[in-house]
PDB file of C-alpha atoms in Angstrom:
ATOM      1  CA  MET A 192      -1.732   6.627 -18.354  1.00 89.00           C
ATOM      2  CA  PHE A 193       0.435   6.910 -15.254  1.00 95.00           C
ATOM      3  CA  LYS A 194       0.020   3.772 -13.136  1.00 97.00           C
ATOM      4  CA  ILE A 195       1.119   2.583  -9.721  1.00 98.00           C
ATOM      5  CA  LEU A 196       1.131  -1.118  -8.892  1.00 98.00           C
ATOM      6  CA  ILE A 197       0.948  -1.797  -5.148  1.00 98.00           C
ATOM      7  CA  ILE A 198       2.393  -5.281  -4.700  1.00 98.00           C
ATOM      8  CA  ARG A 199       2.321  -7.100  -1.388  1.00 98.00           C
ATOM      9  CA  HIS A 200       5.301  -9.317  -0.624  1.00 98.00           C
ATOM     10  CA  GLY A 201       4.966 -13.093  -0.845  1.00 98.00           C
ATOM     11  CA  ASP A 202       4.029 -15.401   2.026  1.00 98.00           C
ATOM     12  CA  PRO A 203       6.292 -14.255   4.891  1.00 98.00           C
ATOM     13  CA  ASP A 204       8.476 -15.792   7.542  1.00 98.00           C
ATOM     14  CA  TYR A 205       8.025 -12.829   9.885  1.00 97.00           C
ATOM     15  CA  GLU A 206      10.525 -14.075  12.463  1.00 96.00           C
ATOM     16  CA  ASN A 207      13.351 -14.043   9.920  1.00 97.00           C
ATOM     17  CA  ASP A 208      11.904 -11.262   7.738  1.00 97.00           C
ATOM     18  CA  CYS A 209      12.065 -13.288   4.543  1.00 98.00           C
ATOM     19  CA  LEU A 210       9.820 -15.368   2.286  1.00 98.00           C
ATOM     20  CA  THR A 211       8.721 -18.904   3.003  1.00 98.00           C
ATOM     21  CA  GLU A 212       9.113 -21.583   0.342  1.00 97.00           C
ATOM     22  CA  VAL A 213       5.442 -21.021  -0.545  1.00 97.00           C
ATOM     23  CA  GLY A 214       6.137 -17.311  -0.777  1.00 97.00           C
ATOM     24  CA  LYS A 215       9.079 -17.853  -3.127  1.00 97.00           C
ATOM     25  CA  ARG A 216       6.939 -20.036  -5.382  1.00 97.00           C
ATOM     26  CA  ASP A 217       4.059 -17.557  -5.465  1.00 97.00           C
ATOM     27  CA  VAL A 218       6.385 -14.635  -6.158  1.00 98.00           C
ATOM     28  CA  SER A 219       7.965 -16.620  -9.001  1.00 97.00           C
ATOM     29  CA  LEU A 220       4.525 -16.986 -10.593  1.00 97.00           C
ATOM     30  CA  LEU A 221       3.810 -13.298 -10.011  1.00 97.00           C
ATOM     31  CA  SER A 222       7.138 -12.308 -11.567  1.00 97.00           C
ATOM     32  CA  GLU A 223       6.373 -14.295 -14.706  1.00 95.00           C
ATOM     33  CA  LYS A 224       3.078 -12.460 -15.062  1.00 95.00           C
ATOM     34  CA  LEU A 225       4.586  -9.016 -14.385  1.00 96.00           C
ATOM     35  CA  ALA A 226       7.252  -9.642 -17.024  1.00 95.00           C
ATOM     36  CA  LYS A 227       4.459  -9.031 -19.548  1.00 92.00           C
ATOM     37  CA  ARG A 228       3.751  -5.588 -18.068  1.00 92.00           C
ATOM     38  CA  ASN A 229       5.721  -2.535 -19.097  1.00 92.00           C
ATOM     39  CA  ILE A 230       7.025  -1.722 -15.626  1.00 96.00           C
ATOM     40  CA  ASP A 231       9.447   1.200 -15.707  1.00 96.00           C
ATOM     41  CA  MET A 232      10.807   1.079 -12.153  1.00 97.00           C
ATOM     42  CA  ILE A 233      10.475  -1.023  -9.001  1.00 98.00           C
ATOM     43  CA  PHE A 234      10.458   0.536  -5.536  1.00 98.00           C
ATOM     44  CA  SER A 235      10.665  -1.557  -2.388  1.00 98.00           C
ATOM     45  CA  SER A 236      10.115  -1.336   1.330  1.00 98.00           C
ATOM     46  CA  PRO A 237      13.435  -1.770   3.205  1.00 98.00           C
ATOM     47  CA  TYR A 238      12.066  -4.912   4.900  1.00 98.00           C
ATOM     48  CA  GLY A 239      13.632  -8.215   3.840  1.00 98.00           C
ATOM     49  CA  ARG A 240      10.418  -9.926   2.736  1.00 98.00           C
ATOM     50  CA  ALA A 241       9.595  -7.011   0.439  1.00 98.00           C
ATOM     51  CA  LYS A 242      13.137  -6.730  -0.938  1.00 98.00           C
ATOM     52  CA  GLN A 243      13.200 -10.452  -1.694  1.00 98.00           C
ATOM     53  CA  THR A 244       9.918 -10.073  -3.592  1.00 98.00           C
ATOM     54  CA  ALA A 245      11.145  -6.986  -5.454  1.00 98.00           C
ATOM     55  CA  ASP A 246      14.402  -8.689  -6.442  1.00 98.00           C
ATOM     56  CA  ALA A 247      12.489 -11.619  -7.941  1.00 98.00           C
ATOM     57  CA  ILE A 248      10.355  -9.224  -9.996  1.00 98.00           C
ATOM     58  CA  ALA A 249      13.466  -7.313 -11.064  1.00 97.00           C
ATOM     59  CA  LYS A 250      15.038 -10.476 -12.494  1.00 96.00           C
ATOM     60  CA  THR A 251      12.121 -11.123 -14.855  1.00 96.00           C
ATOM     61  CA  THR A 252      11.417  -7.499 -15.793  1.00 95.00           C
ATOM     62  CA  GLY A 253      15.035  -6.375 -16.113  1.00 95.00           C
ATOM     63  CA  LYS A 254      14.328  -3.268 -14.026  1.00 95.00           C
ATOM     64  CA  ALA A 255      16.285  -1.827 -11.126  1.00 93.00           C
ATOM     65  CA  VAL A 256      15.046  -1.783  -7.530  1.00 97.00           C
ATOM     66  CA  GLU A 257      15.204   1.285  -5.310  1.00 98.00           C
ATOM     67  CA  GLU A 258      14.346   1.258  -1.602  1.00 98.00           C
ATOM     68  CA  LEU A 259      11.942   3.872  -0.247  1.00 98.00           C
ATOM     69  CA  ASP A 260      11.627   4.380   3.494  1.00 97.00           C
ATOM     70  CA  PHE A 261       7.996   5.494   3.295  1.00 97.00           C
ATOM     71  CA  LEU A 262       7.073   2.010   1.998  1.00 98.00           C
ATOM     72  CA  GLU A 263       8.087   0.279   5.246  1.00 98.00           C
ATOM     73  CA  GLU A 264       5.258  -1.451   7.093  1.00 98.00           C
ATOM     74  CA  PHE A 265       3.054   0.651   9.379  1.00 97.00           C
ATOM     75  CA  ASP A 266       4.021  -0.442  12.901  1.00 96.00           C
ATOM     76  CA  LYS A 267       1.876   1.751  15.160  1.00 97.00           C
ATOM     77  CA  LYS A 268      -1.175   0.425  16.998  1.00 97.00           C
ATOM     78  CA  ILE A 269      -4.640   1.459  18.125  1.00 96.00           C
ATOM     79  CA  LEU A 270      -5.219   1.403  21.882  1.00 96.00           C
ATOM     80  CA  ASP A 271      -8.320   0.166  23.683  1.00 92.00           C
ATOM     81  CA  GLY A 272      -7.664   0.278  27.390  1.00 89.00           C
ATOM     82  CA  GLU A 273      -5.063  -2.400  28.085  1.00 89.00           C
ATOM     83  CA  ASN A 274      -5.508  -3.884  24.609  1.00 94.00           C
ATOM     84  CA  GLU A 275      -3.710  -2.821  21.456  1.00 96.00           C
ATOM     85  CA  PHE A 276      -4.325  -3.738  17.823  1.00 96.00           C
ATOM     86  CA  TYR A 277      -2.863  -3.034  14.445  1.00 97.00           C
ATOM     87  CA  PRO A 278      -5.393  -0.761  12.676  1.00 96.00           C
ATOM     88  CA  TRP A 279      -6.332  -3.495  10.180  1.00 96.00           C
ATOM     89  CA  LYS A 280      -7.181  -5.885  13.019  1.00 95.00           C
ATOM     90  CA  VAL A 281      -9.340  -3.830  15.379  1.00 93.00           C
ATOM     91  CA  PRO A 282     -12.403  -5.777  16.609  1.00 92.00           C
ATOM     92  CA  GLY A 283     -15.851  -4.852  15.335  1.00 88.00           C
ATOM     93  CA  ASN A 284     -17.103  -3.616  18.690  1.00 89.00           C
ATOM     94  CA  PHE A 285     -14.268  -1.075  18.915  1.00 91.00           C
ATOM     95  CA  LEU A 286     -15.117   0.151  15.415  1.00 88.00           C
ATOM     96  CA  SER A 287     -18.830   0.490  16.172  1.00 89.00           C
ATOM     97  CA  PHE A 288     -18.328   2.298  19.492  1.00 91.00           C
ATOM     98  CA  ASN A 289     -15.783   4.704  17.993  1.00 90.00           C
ATOM     99  CA  SER A 290     -17.150   5.011  14.472  1.00 91.00           C
ATOM    100  CA  GLU A 291     -16.554   8.758  14.270  1.00 93.00           C
ATOM    101  CA  ILE A 292     -12.762   8.411  14.186  1.00 94.00           C
ATOM    102  CA  PHE A 293     -12.990   5.746  11.460  1.00 93.00           C
ATOM    103  CA  ASN A 294     -14.593   8.281   9.120  1.00 94.00           C
ATOM    104  CA  ILE A 295     -11.940  11.004   9.450  1.00 95.00           C
ATOM    105  CA  ALA A 296      -9.979  11.527   6.235  1.00 92.00           C
ATOM    106  CA  GLU A 297      -7.632  14.330   7.340  1.00 92.00           C
ATOM    107  CA  PHE A 298      -4.751  12.819   9.291  1.00 94.00           C
ATOM    108  CA  SER A 299      -4.165  15.895  11.436  1.00 92.00           C
ATOM    109  CA  ASP A 300      -7.790  15.743  12.640  1.00 95.00           C
ATOM    110  CA  LEU A 301      -7.035  12.398  14.283  1.00 95.00           C
ATOM    111  CA  LYS A 302      -4.669  14.067  16.764  1.00 93.00           C
ATOM    112  CA  LYS A 303      -7.551  15.064  19.042  1.00 94.00           C
ATOM    113  CA  TYR A 304      -8.268  11.358  19.561  1.00 95.00           C
ATOM    114  CA  GLY A 305      -4.748  10.712  20.808  1.00 93.00           C
ATOM    115  CA  GLU A 306      -5.875   8.449  23.645  1.00 94.00           C
ATOM    116  CA  PHE A 307      -6.785   5.813  21.049  1.00 96.00           C
ATOM    117  CA  PHE A 308      -3.380   5.768  19.368  1.00 96.00           C
ATOM    118  CA  GLU A 309       0.099   4.612  20.233  1.00 96.00           C
ATOM    119  CA  GLU A 310       2.594   7.472  20.416  1.00 96.00           C
ATOM    120  CA  GLY A 311       3.709   8.440  16.925  1.00 96.00           C
ATOM    121  CA  PHE A 312       0.670   6.886  15.193  1.00 97.00           C
ATOM    122  CA  VAL A 313      -0.596  10.075  13.526  1.00 96.00           C
ATOM    123  CA  ASP A 314       2.944  11.265  12.799  1.00 96.00           C
ATOM    124  CA  LYS A 315       3.550   7.989  10.953  1.00 97.00           C
ATOM    125  CA  LEU A 316       0.419   8.608   8.876  1.00 97.00           C
ATOM    126  CA  ILE A 317       1.603  12.097   7.959  1.00 96.00           C
ATOM    127  CA  GLU A 318       5.103  10.794   7.229  1.00 97.00           C
ATOM    128  CA  THR A 319       3.720   8.250   4.757  1.00 97.00           C
ATOM    129  CA  SER A 320       1.473  10.806   3.059  1.00 97.00           C
ATOM    130  CA  SER A 321       4.271  13.375   2.826  1.00 97.00           C
ATOM    131  CA  GLY A 322       6.710  10.778   1.492  1.00 97.00           C
ATOM    132  CA  LEU A 323       4.278   9.689  -1.216  1.00 98.00           C
ATOM    133  CA  CYS A 324       3.464  13.279  -2.213  1.00 96.00           C
ATOM    134  CA  ALA A 325       7.161  14.172  -2.424  1.00 97.00           C
ATOM    135  CA  PHE A 326       7.805  11.076  -4.528  1.00 97.00           C
ATOM    136  CA  LEU A 327       4.979  11.864  -6.953  1.00 96.00           C
ATOM    137  CA  LYS A 328       6.158  15.458  -7.224  1.00 95.00           C
ATOM    138  CA  GLU A 329       9.467  14.147  -8.578  1.00 93.00           C
ATOM    139  CA  TYR A 330       7.436  12.546 -11.364  1.00 94.00           C
ATOM    140  CA  GLY A 331       5.634  15.810 -12.020  1.00 93.00           C
ATOM    141  CA  PHE A 332       2.364  15.145 -10.185  1.00 95.00           C
ATOM    142  CA  ILE A 333       1.599  17.845  -7.634  1.00 95.00           C
ATOM    143  CA  LYS A 334      -1.059  17.225  -4.973  1.00 94.00           C
ATOM    144  CA  VAL A 335      -4.091  19.501  -5.098  1.00 92.00           C
ATOM    145  CA  SER A 336      -7.583  19.220  -3.664  1.00 85.00           C
ATOM    146  CA  GLY A 337      -9.298  16.286  -5.345  1.00 85.00           C
ATOM    147  CA  GLY A 338      -6.281  14.832  -7.098  1.00 93.00           C
ATOM    148  CA  TYR A 339      -3.013  15.841  -8.759  1.00 95.00           C
ATOM    149  CA  LYS A 340      -1.976  18.432 -11.294  1.00 93.00           C
ATOM    150  CA  ARG A 341       0.754  17.859 -13.842  1.00 88.00           C
ATOM    151  CA  ALA A 342       3.830  20.034 -13.753  1.00 85.00           C
ATOM    152  CA  GLU A 343       4.968  21.411 -17.090  1.00 80.00           C
ATOM    153  CA  GLY A 344       7.390  19.160 -18.922  1.00 72.00           C
ATOM    154  CA  ASN A 345       6.004  16.012 -17.286  1.00 74.00           C
ATOM    155  CA  GLU A 346       4.477  14.526 -20.415  1.00 77.00           C
ATOM    156  CA  GLU A 347       6.981  11.663 -20.624  1.00 80.00           C
ATOM    157  CA  ASN A 348       5.950  10.414 -17.173  1.00 81.00           C
ATOM    158  CA  GLU A 349       2.253  10.169 -17.998  1.00 85.00           C
ATOM    159  CA  THR A 350       2.703   6.695 -19.503  1.00 91.00           C
ATOM    160  CA  LYS A 351       5.009   5.252 -16.836  1.00 95.00           C
ATOM    161  CA  THR A 352       4.117   2.237 -14.698  1.00 97.00           C
ATOM    162  CA  LEU A 353       5.773   2.100 -11.266  1.00 98.00           C
ATOM    163  CA  ALA A 354       5.712  -0.858  -8.894  1.00 98.00           C
ATOM    164  CA  PHE A 355       5.636  -0.374  -5.114  1.00 98.00           C
ATOM    165  CA  VAL A 356       6.532  -3.603  -3.300  1.00 98.00           C
ATOM    166  CA  CYS A 357       5.439  -3.356   0.317  1.00 98.00           C
ATOM    167  CA  HIS A 358       3.001  -4.788   2.874  1.00 98.00           C
ATOM    168  CA  ASN A 359      -0.695  -5.174   3.631  1.00 98.00           C
ATOM    169  CA  GLY A 360      -0.838  -2.377   6.195  1.00 98.00           C
ATOM    170  CA  LYS A 361       1.241   0.067   4.174  1.00 98.00           C
ATOM    171  CA  GLY A 362      -0.316  -0.944   0.851  1.00 98.00           C
ATOM    172  CA  VAL A 363      -3.826  -0.250   2.121  1.00 98.00           C
ATOM    173  CA  LEU A 364      -2.656   3.053   3.604  1.00 98.00           C
ATOM    174  CA  LEU A 365      -1.223   4.086   0.230  1.00 98.00           C
ATOM    175  CA  LEU A 366      -4.581   3.226  -1.327  1.00 97.00           C
ATOM    176  CA  SER A 367      -6.250   5.436   1.275  1.00 96.00           C
ATOM    177  CA  VAL A 368      -3.900   8.357   0.607  1.00 96.00           C
ATOM    178  CA  LEU A 369      -4.126   8.140  -3.185  1.00 96.00           C
ATOM    179  CA  CYS A 370      -7.916   7.821  -3.233  1.00 94.00           C
ATOM    180  CA  GLU A 371      -8.445  10.291  -0.359  1.00 93.00           C
ATOM    181  CA  LEU A 372     -10.375   7.848   1.812  1.00 94.00           C
ATOM    182  CA  PRO A 373     -10.443   7.654   5.648  1.00 96.00           C
ATOM    183  CA  PRO A 374      -7.395   5.546   6.584  1.00 96.00           C
ATOM    184  CA  LEU A 375      -8.894   3.725   9.579  1.00 96.00           C
ATOM    185  CA  GLN A 376     -12.003   2.783   7.614  1.00 95.00           C
ATOM    186  CA  VAL A 377     -10.003   1.548   4.621  1.00 96.00           C
ATOM    187  CA  TRP A 378      -7.590  -0.397   6.842  1.00 97.00           C
ATOM    188  CA  ARG A 379     -10.439  -2.269   8.494  1.00 94.00           C
ATOM    189  CA  ARG A 380     -12.454  -2.886   5.307  1.00 94.00           C
ATOM    190  CA  PHE A 381      -9.775  -3.800   2.754  1.00 97.00           C
ATOM    191  CA  PHE A 382      -7.177  -6.555   2.716  1.00 97.00           C
ATOM    192  CA  LEU A 383      -4.332  -7.282   0.302  1.00 98.00           C
ATOM    193  CA  PRO A 384      -3.378 -10.981   0.046  1.00 98.00           C
ATOM    194  CA  THR A 385       0.285 -11.968  -0.125  1.00 98.00           C
ATOM    195  CA  SER A 386       1.823 -11.615  -3.609  1.00 98.00           C
ATOM    196  CA  SER A 387      -1.230  -9.632  -4.737  1.00 98.00           C
ATOM    197  CA  VAL A 388      -1.322  -6.709  -7.161  1.00 98.00           C
ATOM    198  CA  THR A 389      -3.431  -3.571  -6.713  1.00 98.00           C
ATOM    199  CA  GLU A 390      -3.442  -1.136  -9.615  1.00 98.00           C
ATOM    200  CA  ILE A 391      -3.997   2.620  -9.382  1.00 98.00           C
ATOM    201  CA  VAL A 392      -4.468   4.570 -12.612  1.00 97.00           C
ATOM    202  CA  PHE A 393      -4.122   8.358 -12.810  1.00 96.00           C
ATOM    203  CA  SER A 394      -7.057   9.200 -15.054  1.00 92.00           C
ATOM    204  CA  GLN A 395      -7.248  12.752 -16.385  1.00 89.00           C
ATOM    205  CA  CYS A 396     -10.367  14.851 -15.861  1.00 86.00           C
ATOM    206  CA  GLU A 397      -9.816  18.255 -17.454  1.00 84.00           C
ATOM    207  CA  ASP A 398      -6.612  19.523 -15.832  1.00 86.00           C
ATOM    208  CA  VAL A 399      -6.641  17.215 -12.777  1.00 92.00           C
ATOM    209  CA  PHE A 400      -5.399  13.628 -12.569  1.00 94.00           C
ATOM    210  CA  LEU A 401      -7.613  11.460 -10.375  1.00 95.00           C
ATOM    211  CA  PRO A 402      -6.075   8.270  -8.913  1.00 96.00           C
ATOM    212  CA  THR A 403      -8.559   5.441  -9.450  1.00 96.00           C
ATOM    213  CA  CYS A 404      -8.269   1.873  -8.175  1.00 97.00           C
ATOM    214  CA  VAL A 405      -8.952  -0.413 -11.152  1.00 97.00           C
ATOM    215  CA  LEU A 406      -7.634  -3.651  -9.633  1.00 97.00           C
ATOM    216  CA  LEU A 407      -7.606  -4.681  -5.968  1.00 98.00           C
ATOM    217  CA  GLY A 408      -5.669  -7.562  -4.416  1.00 97.00           C
ATOM    218  CA  ASP A 409      -5.354  -9.573  -7.637  1.00 97.00           C
ATOM    219  CA  VAL A 410      -3.823 -13.049  -7.202  1.00 97.00           C
ATOM    220  CA  SER A 411      -4.862 -14.528 -10.544  1.00 95.00           C
ATOM    221  CA  HIS A 412      -1.257 -15.569 -11.175  1.00 95.00           C
ATOM    222  CA  LEU A 413      -1.757 -18.327  -8.587  1.00 94.00           C
ATOM    223  CA  SER A 414      -4.472 -19.986 -10.665  1.00 87.00           C
ATOM    224  CA  SER A 415      -1.832 -21.302 -13.065  1.00 63.00           C
ATOM    225  CA  GLU A 416      -0.725 -23.654 -10.307  1.00 56.00           C
ATOM    226  CA  LYS A 417      -4.273 -24.438  -9.168  1.00 51.00           C
ATOM    227  CA  GLU A 418      -3.521 -22.838  -5.850  1.00 48.00           C
ATOM    228  CA  GLU A 419      -5.949 -24.130  -3.228  1.00 50.00           C
ATOM    229  CA  ASN A 420      -6.063 -20.961  -1.120  1.00 49.00           C
ATOM    230  CA  PHE A 421      -6.229 -17.829  -3.213  1.00 47.00           C
ATOM    231  CA  ILE A 422      -6.816 -15.508  -0.276  1.00 47.00           C
ATOM    232  CA  SER A 423      -4.444 -15.367   2.660  1.00 47.00           C
ATOM    233  CA  GLU A 424      -5.922 -15.469   6.153  1.00 47.00           C
ATOM    234  CA  VAL A 425      -6.684 -11.974   7.391  1.00 46.00           C
TER     235      VAL A 425
END
């Protein structure tokens, strides 16, 4: 089966865009675990904390790392009067009063609610979706309604496992795009801990491949060190 691993970078030093000492340790444990997986290629966000995580995984897996711009963190915000929030941090009262926009799955349909979004918010959504679709097309998976169809001659890619090393915001958005779920709803309801692994499997149903999340935010690699806090603070 074709698989995508969405890996969040290790514990970050945001000011310096790198990993903390805790992050380096956690990523080392993650890398040891991923060395047992048959990862074919590693793709990284251009941000330093993600690249540092990807490089650590590359050393144990022996695979190359390629940067992809569409994996960079989502940096646009939701607006509420004079307040602004990242979409994964909007307060509950904003969600409840504006629940209709949180249930919209088609990105273009969000444009009519422009007063709630920072300039470029919806364009950034479309850019991420388009970048992912173009990437998957290179591997022979063409987006159709309800999933993906396989291009002829793509058989060798059906068993590949690709690792995307990115961020919480972008990782959850990728999950939303792949599983065709409303992005704002998924952002507010799902969280990926640092150094976690989320696994998406392209399961075949007749002639369509359906991306299915079979593992979400796994940090079991930390248990080998009896990590006290398995889940990062939201």
